[in-house]
């Protein structure tokens, strides 16, 4: 196999995304939820979770990640996309959001968690989210001058 | 929870009787290299006198790797009518990733970099644990960087969930790339004070805002 094919295979491999539907974590306690997510991330996969964790669970996720860091596992990149976050001045719009929030709770939006050795950065602004992968090309010098490996998601 | 509520009520009751000063546990939180220790040093030097710096600062991330506490910092209002006694806690920067190789890129040797990374991970865990101990928190953000990072949102969201008053500081306004507006847009529900902790710029406004949030 030529080096370029090897590089391509690695590129495909490093961008494995595992979708976790909310019902899979719904009945788990906070600790088990975090363990479930980190187990996937430690397999070098990017987690796409339907919904979001509670705020305190997010900080527990960071703490648990820190306790796992070693020479091979460098941590995570995390982003929560919350459609409810956008402020609205219109009363009807606010009311609609309140009702949706009441009905769906933490099931709204989605969460992306990626291993830090694969996901370099998740850039977020109110309208879009960008997931930047690590420069795999560094390990493949022939491809160094080509554009960066960038995966862009828009919502 | 009930214990904390009782303690807060007791504090309020005693403050009401003696009309003296309040004692507040004030935490400095934020991502690494936002300028938390620089601000802590500025506060200590302003109210405890020169030579009372809290910690060392560095361009390399995770210089502060332990929670550092300074007690009995009495801050007075501009008109000298009010004063608040703070116990100031400078915390390690909260991050989701720590890579010893990043330290090596800044000139550290492997052994030293690995040690720093290990201490930094413990520091983040401690900083998160200390959240429950705070009465009021200053979130120190670097105004030259993107404020929409999940770490910032998680810190502020956690404080809101714990009902802890928050003051957001947009630090490093002396830098050309500073963009305070972006921080204000990212956290519209909080008052944002633009400062330069290093140069002491707008620090009076910071103390005024601190009084408003902590009082």
PDB file of N, CA and C in Angstrom, chain B residues 5-6 8 16 18 26 37 62 74 80 103 108 111 115 137 141 147 166 180 192 195 208:
ATOM      1  N   UNK B   5     -27.449  27.889  52.816  1.00  0.00           N
ATOM      2  CA  UNK B   5     -28.502  28.898  52.877  1.00  0.00           C
ATOM      3  C   UNK B   5     -28.553  29.518  54.273  1.00  0.00           C
ATOM      4  N   UNK B   6     -28.448  28.652  55.292  1.00  0.00           N
ATOM      5  CA  UNK B   6     -28.473  29.114  56.690  1.00  0.00           C
ATOM      6  C   UNK B   6     -27.278  30.033  56.952  1.00  0.00           C
ATOM      7  N   UNK B   8     -25.645  31.803  54.783  1.00  0.00           N
ATOM      8  CA  UNK B   8     -25.843  33.080  54.083  1.00  0.00           C
ATOM      9  C   UNK B   8     -26.809  33.971  54.866  1.00  0.00           C
ATOM     10  N   UNK B  16     -26.386  42.997  59.095  1.00  0.00           N
ATOM     11  CA  UNK B  16     -27.455  43.952  59.377  1.00  0.00           C
ATOM     12  C   UNK B  16     -27.333  44.547  60.758  1.00  0.00           C
ATOM     13  N   UNK B  18     -24.539  44.724  62.798  1.00  0.00           N
ATOM     14  CA  UNK B  18     -23.327  45.506  63.070  1.00  0.00           C
ATOM     15  C   UNK B  18     -23.017  46.560  62.012  1.00  0.00           C
ATOM     16  N   UNK B  26     -14.380  35.165  47.406  1.00  0.00           N
ATOM     17  CA  UNK B  26     -14.381  35.598  46.007  1.00  0.00           C
ATOM     18  C   UNK B  26     -13.417  34.735  45.184  1.00  0.00           C
ATOM     19  N   UNK B  37      -4.270  35.444  37.637  1.00  0.00           N
ATOM     20  CA  UNK B  37      -3.250  35.719  38.658  1.00  0.00           C
ATOM     21  C   UNK B  37      -2.777  37.169  38.574  1.00  0.00           C
ATOM     22  N   UNK B  62      -1.103  27.330  32.264  1.00  0.00           N
ATOM     23  CA  UNK B  62      -1.152  26.522  33.489  1.00  0.00           C
ATOM     24  C   UNK B  62       0.003  26.840  34.446  1.00  0.00           C
ATOM     25  N   UNK B  74      -9.522  43.789  52.423  1.00  0.00           N
ATOM     26  CA  UNK B  74     -10.638  44.720  52.659  1.00  0.00           C
ATOM     27  C   UNK B  74     -10.670  45.763  51.547  1.00  0.00           C
ATOM     28  N   UNK B  80     -15.764  55.691  50.506  1.00  0.00           N
ATOM     29  CA  UNK B  80     -15.287  55.191  51.807  1.00  0.00           C
ATOM     30  C   UNK B  80     -16.390  54.823  52.786  1.00  0.00           C
ATOM     31  N   UNK B 103       3.675  22.159  26.157  1.00  0.00           N
ATOM     32  CA  UNK B 103       4.674  22.828  27.011  1.00  0.00           C
ATOM     33  C   UNK B 103       6.072  22.663  26.419  1.00  0.00           C
ATOM     34  N   UNK B 108      10.116  23.682  27.165  1.00  0.00           N
ATOM     35  CA  UNK B 108      10.305  22.864  28.367  1.00  0.00           C
ATOM     36  C   UNK B 108      10.855  21.484  27.999  1.00  0.00           C
ATOM     37  N   UNK B 111      10.501  15.910  30.827  1.00  0.00           N
ATOM     38  CA  UNK B 111      10.199  15.544  32.219  1.00  0.00           C
ATOM     39  C   UNK B 111       9.430  16.678  32.919  1.00  0.00           C
ATOM     40  N   UNK B 115       5.453  16.756  34.157  1.00  0.00           N
ATOM     41  CA  UNK B 115       5.142  17.098  35.555  1.00  0.00           C
ATOM     42  C   UNK B 115       4.134  18.247  35.599  1.00  0.00           C
ATOM     43  N   UNK B 137     -18.093  35.148  42.132  1.00  0.00           N
ATOM     44  CA  UNK B 137     -16.997  34.756  41.229  1.00  0.00           C
ATOM     45  C   UNK B 137     -16.750  35.808  40.148  1.00  0.00           C
ATOM     46  N   UNK B 141     -11.779  36.710  31.398  1.00  0.00           N
ATOM     47  CA  UNK B 141     -11.633  36.266  30.012  1.00  0.00           C
ATOM     48  C   UNK B 141     -10.633  37.150  29.271  1.00  0.00           C
ATOM     49  N   UNK B 147     -14.655  34.320  22.795  1.00  0.00           N
ATOM     50  CA  UNK B 147     -15.323  34.057  24.074  1.00  0.00           C
ATOM     51  C   UNK B 147     -16.310  32.890  24.029  1.00  0.00           C
ATOM     52  N   UNK B 166     -22.029  36.537  39.489  1.00  0.00           N
ATOM     53  CA  UNK B 166     -20.881  36.514  38.562  1.00  0.00           C
ATOM     54  C   UNK B 166     -20.586  37.916  38.023  1.00  0.00           C
ATOM     55  N   UNK B 180     -13.971  43.692  23.253  1.00  0.00           N
ATOM     56  CA  UNK B 180     -14.861  43.604  24.422  1.00  0.00           C
ATOM     57  C   UNK B 180     -16.296  43.327  23.980  1.00  0.00           C
ATOM     58  N   UNK B 192     -20.237  43.134  31.993  1.00  0.00           N
ATOM     59  CA  UNK B 192     -18.858  42.867  31.563  1.00  0.00           C
ATOM     60  C   UNK B 192     -18.024  44.126  31.813  1.00  0.00           C
ATOM     61  N   UNK B 195     -11.034  45.597  31.365  1.00  0.00           N
ATOM     62  CA  UNK B 195      -9.869  46.067  32.143  1.00  0.00           C
ATOM     63  C   UNK B 195      -8.556  45.589  31.507  1.00  0.00           C
ATOM     64  N   UNK B 208     -15.771  49.133  41.502  1.00  0.00           N
ATOM     65  CA  UNK B 208     -17.175  49.578  41.628  1.00  0.00           C
ATOM     66  C   UNK B 208     -18.127  48.439  41.277  1.00  0.00           C
TER      67      UNK B 208
END
